[in-house]
XYZ file of N, CA, C and O in Angstrom:
556
model
N 187.937 98.511 26.157
C 187.374 99.726 25.613
C 185.976 99.911 26.197
O 185.230 98.963 26.366
N 185.632 101.162 26.480
C 184.335 101.450 27.043
C 183.726 102.645 26.313
O 184.426 103.549 25.885
N 182.425 102.623 26.184
C 181.702 103.724 25.566
C 180.548 104.087 26.487
O 179.715 103.238 26.795
N 180.529 105.313 26.942
C 179.466 105.765 27.835
C 178.579 106.732 27.075
O 179.068 107.676 26.455
N 177.296 106.478 27.101
C 176.307 107.321 26.422
C 175.287 107.786 27.446
O 175.039 107.106 28.444
N 174.669 108.909 27.182
C 173.611 109.426 28.051
C 172.436 109.850 27.177
O 172.617 110.579 26.200
N 171.267 109.373 27.515
C 170.034 109.720 26.804
C 169.050 110.268 27.816
O 168.918 109.750 28.924
N 168.365 111.335 27.434
C 167.280 111.876 28.246
C 165.995 111.731 27.454
O 165.926 112.147 26.298
N 164.997 111.107 28.068
C 163.713 110.909 27.395
C 162.608 111.491 28.267
O 162.648 111.399 29.493
N 161.634 112.085 27.603
C 160.524 112.699 28.326
C 159.213 112.322 27.663
O 159.080 112.402 26.441
N 158.257 111.917 28.477
C 156.929 111.616 27.981
C 156.226 112.934 27.710
O 156.019 113.744 28.602
N 155.888 113.180 26.437
C 155.263 114.438 26.038
C 153.744 114.350 26.119
O 153.079 115.274 26.537
N 153.204 113.251 25.653
C 151.769 112.995 25.676
C 151.615 111.546 26.072
O 152.606 110.839 26.213
N 150.395 111.035 26.193
C 150.238 109.683 26.731
C 151.177 108.628 26.144
O 151.719 107.826 26.881
N 151.392 108.609 24.845
C 152.260 107.598 24.247
C 153.211 108.214 23.231
O 153.515 107.615 22.211
N 153.703 109.403 23.529
C 154.687 110.072 22.682
C 155.880 110.444 23.565
O 155.726 111.101 24.586
N 157.056 110.007 23.148
C 158.275 110.249 23.911
C 159.267 110.999 23.034
O 159.477 110.639 21.877
N 159.870 112.033 23.597
C 160.949 112.743 22.933
C 162.238 112.384 23.669
O 162.332 112.545 24.886
N 163.211 111.877 22.927
C 164.487 111.478 23.511
C 165.604 112.293 22.883
O 165.599 112.550 21.685
N 166.561 112.691 23.710
C 167.728 113.423 23.229
C 168.965 112.576 23.519
O 169.180 112.144 24.651
N 169.751 112.343 22.464
C 170.963 111.549 22.574
C 172.055 112.231 21.771
O 171.875 112.486 20.578
N 173.144 112.538 22.425
C 174.302 113.155 21.781
C 173.926 114.416 21.001
O 174.446 114.666 19.919
N 172.988 115.172 21.528
C 172.601 116.440 20.919
C 171.537 116.326 19.837
O 171.152 117.329 19.241
N 171.043 115.140 19.574
C 170.010 114.938 18.555
C 168.714 114.496 19.225
O 168.732 113.762 20.203
N 167.594 114.956 18.673
C 166.293 114.652 19.247
C 165.538 113.668 18.351
O 165.518 113.823 17.131
N 164.939 112.677 18.990
C 164.174 111.638 18.295
C 162.795 111.538 18.938
O 162.659 111.668 20.147
N 161.800 111.278 18.111
C 160.441 111.099 18.610
C 160.042 109.643 18.428
O 160.231 109.065 17.368
N 159.514 109.089 19.501
C 158.976 107.732 19.450
C 157.524 107.796 19.878
O 157.148 108.642 20.696
N 156.729 106.910 19.330
C 155.340 106.860 19.766
C 154.810 105.452 19.672
O 155.488 104.536 19.213
N 153.628 105.294 20.145
C 152.890 104.042 20.028
C 151.537 104.460 19.484
O 150.591 104.733 20.214
N 151.462 104.585 18.155
C 150.303 105.180 17.480
C 148.998 104.477 17.827
O 147.955 105.125 17.909
N 149.036 103.166 18.064
C 147.805 102.445 18.397
C 147.181 102.929 19.704
O 145.987 102.801 19.911
N 148.008 103.486 20.575
C 147.495 103.965 21.858
C 147.328 105.490 21.886
O 146.834 106.027 22.851
N 147.764 106.146 20.836
C 147.627 107.592 20.745
C 146.158 107.905 20.440
O 145.609 107.395 19.468
N 145.513 108.732 21.243
C 144.082 109.010 21.020
C 143.757 109.482 19.607
O 142.714 109.138 19.063
N 144.646 110.251 18.990
C 144.415 110.711 17.621
C 144.817 109.659 16.593
O 144.541 109.797 15.414
N 145.535 108.631 17.019
C 145.968 107.572 16.109
C 147.017 108.003 15.112
O 147.336 107.280 14.184
N 147.565 109.184 15.313
C 148.571 109.726 14.391
C 149.959 109.323 14.859
O 150.288 109.455 16.028
N 150.772 108.861 13.925
C 152.141 108.482 14.262
C 153.062 109.679 14.070
O 153.054 110.320 13.027
N 153.858 109.955 15.092
C 154.798 111.070 15.041
C 156.255 110.606 14.970
O 157.160 111.417 14.897
N 156.441 109.312 15.026
C 157.786 108.747 14.981
C 157.678 107.246 15.042
O 156.586 106.682 15.055
N 158.811 106.587 15.091
C 158.798 105.134 15.192
C 158.522 104.716 16.632
O 158.622 105.521 17.559
N 158.200 103.468 16.815
C 157.998 102.923 18.161
C 159.365 102.679 18.805
O 160.397 102.659 18.109
N 159.410 102.445 20.110
C 160.691 102.094 20.726
C 161.328 100.843 20.102
O 162.541 100.812 19.908
N 160.523 99.845 19.745
C 161.102 98.667 19.100
C 161.589 98.998 17.689
O 162.595 98.460 17.238
N 160.898 99.891 17.007
C 161.371 100.364 15.705
C 162.690 101.101 15.840
O 163.585 100.965 15.000
N 162.830 101.885 16.910
C 164.089 102.610 17.170
C 165.219 101.614 17.434
O 166.349 101.813 16.985
N 164.897 100.525 18.125
C 165.903 99.499 18.396
C 166.411 98.872 17.100
O 167.614 98.724 16.892
N 165.490 98.554 16.197
C 165.900 98.000 14.901
C 166.619 99.037 14.053
O 167.527 98.703 13.288
N 166.239 100.304 14.194
C 166.937 101.380 13.488
C 168.384 101.461 13.955
O 169.307 101.583 13.140
N 168.604 101.362 15.267
C 169.966 101.360 15.809
C 170.748 100.152 15.284
O 171.925 100.272 14.924
N 170.091 99.005 15.215
C 170.737 97.803 14.700
C 171.133 97.977 13.232
O 172.228 97.588 12.825
N 170.271 98.609 12.444
C 170.591 98.834 11.030
C 171.768 99.791 10.875
O 172.650 99.569 10.042
N 171.788 100.843 11.661
C 172.898 101.793 11.596
C 174.220 101.156 11.977
O 175.250 101.393 11.331
N 174.188 100.319 12.989
C 175.403 99.636 13.428
C 175.919 98.694 12.342
O 177.114 98.657 12.049
N 175.014 97.939 11.730
C 175.430 97.044 10.651
C 176.008 97.830 9.469
O 177.013 97.428 8.886
N 175.376 98.936 9.118
C 175.861 99.743 7.996
C 177.259 100.294 8.274
O 178.152 100.210 7.423
N 177.457 100.847 9.458
C 178.756 101.440 9.782
C 179.844 100.385 9.911
O 180.986 100.597 9.486
N 179.499 99.228 10.463
C 180.487 98.154 10.614
C 180.839 97.552 9.254
O 182.010 97.273 8.974
N 179.843 97.372 8.396
C 180.114 96.861 7.039
C 180.993 97.848 6.277
O 181.925 97.453 5.566
N 180.716 99.146 6.437
C 181.536 100.156 5.781
C 182.985 100.085 6.283
O 183.924 100.215 5.509
N 183.154 99.888 7.580
C 184.502 99.766 8.138
C 185.252 98.607 7.498
O 186.432 98.716 7.180
N 184.560 97.483 7.310
C 185.190 96.330 6.672
C 185.608 96.663 5.246
O 186.750 96.433 4.849
N 184.667 97.191 4.464
C 184.959 97.491 3.054
C 186.071 98.531 2.922
O 186.964 98.387 2.088
N 186.039 99.551 3.752
C 187.086 100.584 3.702
C 188.432 100.028 4.131
O 189.457 100.326 3.529
N 188.415 99.221 5.197
C 189.656 98.635 5.692
C 190.320 97.718 4.677
O 191.540 97.649 4.591
N 189.522 97.033 3.901
C 190.036 96.131 2.863
C 190.209 96.847 1.523
O 190.583 96.221 0.536
N 189.888 98.151 1.503
C 189.998 98.967 0.292
C 189.177 98.379 -0.867
O 189.628 98.329 -2.009
N 187.978 97.906 -0.525
C 187.064 97.363 -1.523
C 186.083 98.461 -1.910
O 185.322 98.939 -1.069
N 186.110 98.890 -3.159
C 185.213 99.984 -3.564
C 183.748 99.541 -3.594
O 183.437 98.384 -3.883
N 182.872 100.491 -3.285
C 181.438 100.255 -3.345
C 180.740 101.606 -3.449
O 181.297 102.633 -3.078
N 179.533 101.612 -3.952
C 178.753 102.848 -3.964
C 177.417 102.665 -3.259
O 176.783 103.636 -2.888
N 177.011 101.396 -3.061
C 175.738 101.135 -2.391
C 175.946 100.210 -1.206
O 176.619 99.186 -1.309
N 175.345 100.583 -0.101
C 175.346 99.758 1.102
C 173.984 99.970 1.753
O 173.699 101.038 2.285
N 173.126 98.964 1.645
C 171.742 99.059 2.105
C 171.510 97.973 3.149
O 171.891 96.815 2.943
N 170.891 98.342 4.248
C 170.584 97.383 5.304
C 169.076 97.222 5.387
O 168.347 98.207 5.503
N 168.617 95.985 5.345
C 167.195 95.690 5.539
C 167.076 94.740 6.724
O 167.837 93.774 6.824
N 166.140 95.023 7.602
C 165.947 94.175 8.779
C 164.476 93.811 8.904
O 163.602 94.677 8.839
N 164.227 92.531 9.095
C 162.910 92.053 9.492
C 163.059 91.577 10.928
O 163.872 90.682 11.199
N 162.317 92.196 11.825
C 162.420 91.839 13.233
C 161.078 91.416 13.793
O 160.058 92.040 13.504
N 161.102 90.347 14.562
C 159.887 89.864 15.212
C 160.113 89.874 16.718
O 161.042 89.240 17.220
N 159.270 90.604 17.419
C 159.327 90.667 18.868
C 158.221 89.776 19.423
O 157.055 89.950 19.067
N 158.585 88.815 20.252
C 157.583 87.926 20.837
C 157.747 87.914 22.351
O 158.862 88.004 22.872
N 156.626 87.798 23.029
C 156.635 87.765 24.490
C 156.784 86.323 24.937
O 155.860 85.526 24.803
N 157.976 85.986 25.418
C 158.270 84.625 25.858
C 157.834 84.395 27.285
O 157.144 85.210 27.895
N 158.252 83.278 27.830
C 157.863 82.921 29.197
C 158.399 83.905 30.230
O 157.701 84.273 31.155
N 159.651 84.309 30.071
C 160.281 85.174 31.079
C 160.459 86.611 30.599
O 160.511 87.520 31.410
N 160.621 86.798 29.299
C 160.865 88.143 28.783
C 160.581 88.188 27.285
O 160.303 87.186 26.658
N 160.685 89.375 26.742
C 160.508 89.561 25.305
C 161.731 89.037 24.579
O 162.853 89.157 25.073
N 161.499 88.480 23.400
C 162.570 87.955 22.573
C 162.541 88.661 21.219
O 161.476 89.031 20.732
N 163.721 88.809 20.645
C 163.852 89.392 19.312
C 164.429 88.352 18.372
O 165.456 87.734 18.663
N 163.772 88.172 17.255
C 164.290 87.341 16.176
C 164.428 88.286 14.982
O 163.429 88.723 14.435
N 165.660 88.625 14.637
C 165.904 89.601 13.573
C 166.748 88.987 12.472
O 167.721 88.280 12.739
N 166.370 89.269 11.245
C 167.136 88.844 10.086
C 167.618 90.100 9.376
O 166.811 90.899 8.907
N 168.923 90.263 9.310
C 169.548 91.430 8.700
C 170.094 91.045 7.336
O 170.799 90.049 7.206
N 169.772 91.834 6.330
C 170.353 91.650 5.005
C 171.186 92.880 4.675
O 170.683 94.000 4.717
N 172.450 92.640 4.389
C 173.369 93.703 3.996
C 173.496 93.617 2.483
O 174.026 92.637 1.960
N 173.000 94.634 1.785
C 173.062 94.647 0.324
C 174.142 95.635 -0.111
O 174.175 96.769 0.358
N 175.010 95.189 -0.986
C 176.082 96.058 -1.473
C 176.420 95.716 -2.924
O 176.231 94.591 -3.364
N 176.937 96.722 -3.607
C 177.410 96.502 -4.967
C 178.921 96.266 -4.998
O 179.521 96.218 -6.067
N 179.528 96.090 -3.835
C 180.959 95.784 -3.778
C 181.212 94.450 -4.473
O 180.375 93.544 -4.424
N 182.338 94.343 -5.127
C 182.716 93.095 -5.802
C 183.378 92.191 -4.768
O 184.567 92.302 -4.500
N 182.590 91.276 -4.192
C 183.087 90.384 -3.151
C 183.024 88.943 -3.638
O 182.019 88.520 -4.207
N 184.091 88.197 -3.375
C 184.026 86.762 -3.657
C 183.460 86.057 -2.413
O 183.210 86.696 -1.384
N 183.263 84.751 -2.489
C 182.653 84.007 -1.388
C 183.454 84.141 -0.090
O 182.885 84.306 0.990
N 184.762 84.088 -0.199
C 185.623 84.200 0.992
C 185.482 85.580 1.641
O 185.379 85.701 2.865
N 185.472 86.629 0.829
C 185.324 87.988 1.362
C 183.951 88.169 2.011
O 183.838 88.845 3.037
N 182.925 87.571 1.422
C 181.587 87.674 2.012
C 181.550 86.994 3.377
O 180.994 87.545 4.336
N 182.141 85.813 3.493
C 182.198 85.118 4.775
C 182.987 85.917 5.803
O 182.580 86.024 6.965
N 184.110 86.483 5.381
C 184.936 87.284 6.282
C 184.181 88.530 6.729
O 184.226 88.908 7.903
N 183.474 89.159 5.806
C 182.699 90.356 6.145
C 181.573 90.009 7.117
O 181.338 90.759 8.075
N 180.886 88.893 6.905
C 179.829 88.475 7.830
C 180.379 88.285 9.234
O 179.780 88.743 10.213
N 181.533 87.619 9.352
C 182.153 87.420 10.669
C 182.582 88.750 11.281
O 182.405 88.985 12.479
N 183.157 89.627 10.469
C 183.607 90.933 10.950
C 182.433 91.736 11.516
O 182.514 92.299 12.599
N 181.338 91.778 10.756
C 180.170 92.539 11.206
C 179.591 91.911 12.475
O 179.264 92.613 13.424
N 179.468 90.588 12.516
C 178.928 89.906 13.696
C 179.775 90.179 14.935
O 179.248 90.363 16.035
N 181.077 90.231 14.759
C 181.993 90.433 15.881
C 182.080 91.894 16.316
O 182.251 92.189 17.496
N 181.936 92.836 15.379
C 182.225 94.237 15.687
C 181.017 95.158 15.780
O 181.170 96.306 16.179
N 179.838 94.700 15.404
C 178.645 95.547 15.539
C 178.209 95.519 17.004
O 177.694 94.511 17.496
N 178.434 96.612 17.703
C 178.161 96.694 19.138
C 176.703 96.418 19.456
O 176.390 95.652 20.367
N 175.788 97.020 18.718
C 174.357 96.855 18.994
C 173.964 95.391 18.844
O 173.261 94.832 19.692
N 174.428 94.745 17.801
C 174.119 93.337 17.586
C 174.675 92.481 18.720
O 174.000 91.585 19.226
N 175.905 92.753 19.129
C 176.522 91.983 20.212
C 175.739 92.116 21.510
O 175.544 91.137 22.227
N 175.277 93.313 21.810
C 174.501 93.536 23.033
C 173.174 92.798 22.976
O 172.733 92.179 23.943
N 172.528 92.830 21.821
C 171.201 92.234 21.685
C 171.217 90.716 21.541
O 170.204 90.071 21.797
N 172.325 90.138 21.129
C 172.330 88.714 20.805
C 172.120 87.796 21.995
O 171.622 86.700 21.826
N 172.448 88.212 23.204
C 172.254 87.352 24.350
C 170.769 87.079 24.534
O 169.990 87.974 24.801
N 170.373 85.852 24.318
C 168.982 85.459 24.479
C 168.094 85.771 23.290
O 166.896 85.549 23.339
N 168.661 86.307 22.225
C 167.899 86.647 21.030
C 168.576 86.028 19.820
O 169.725 85.614 19.898
N 167.878 86.001 18.721
C 168.470 85.467 17.490
C 168.546 86.568 16.452
O 167.529 87.124 16.044
N 169.769 86.898 16.061
C 169.997 87.902 15.029
C 170.901 87.262 13.987
O 172.031 86.886 14.282
N 170.371 87.086 12.802
C 171.164 86.508 11.715
C 171.397 87.580 10.663
O 170.564 88.461 10.473
N 172.540 87.500 10.017
C 172.861 88.475 8.976
C 173.480 87.759 7.789
O 174.217 86.790 7.951
N 173.155 88.250 6.624
C 173.767 87.744 5.405
C 174.002 88.905 4.455
O 173.374 89.936 4.569
N 174.933 88.679 3.544
C 175.282 89.707 2.556
C 174.672 89.323 1.227
O 174.705 88.163 0.821
N 174.111 90.297 0.566
C 173.525 90.094 -0.755
C 174.174 91.085 -1.716
O 174.165 92.286 -1.476
N 174.749 90.580 -2.781
C 175.382 91.449 -3.774
C 174.316 91.991 -4.719
O 173.452 91.262 -5.170
N 174.389 93.293 -4.966
C 173.462 93.935 -5.892
C 174.266 94.492 -7.050
O 175.432 94.820 -6.925
N 173.644 94.629 -8.158
C 174.328 95.134 -9.349
C 173.656 96.395 -9.838
O 172.556 96.674 -9.712
C-alpha cells in the first residue's frame, strides 16, 4: 500500500511559514525569532507532534470501532523532547491515550500493539527515535 501526499509551503515573513496540505492551510512559526515575538501558529516540531497525536487518535479509534468497544472520550497527550545528537536531531516522545472505553488488561495490550503497528506517523518517526505509548482509562 502506498500513500502519496503533496504539501506546498511558503515563507511569508522571516520565521512564518504557510503550508497547504490536501486543501487545508496551516501556519507555523518560530516566535522566538519573529521580530514582533508574536506567535501565529505552532512551530514545525509542534506540527510534527500534532500529526503524531492525530495519527494515534485515528488509529485508536479504528481499534475501538473494529472491536465494537463503545467509548465517548479519546484524548491524546504527547510530551516530546527534541535533542540535537551527534549526527542528527532525536525525538523522545511519550504518548498517552486516554479513553473511557471499558478495556481489560488484555484489550489494552492489544490496543497498544495495534496502534504501534498501524499509526503511520509513529512508524515513520520511530527509526532512530524513541516513541512510547500507553493507554490510560478515564472515568
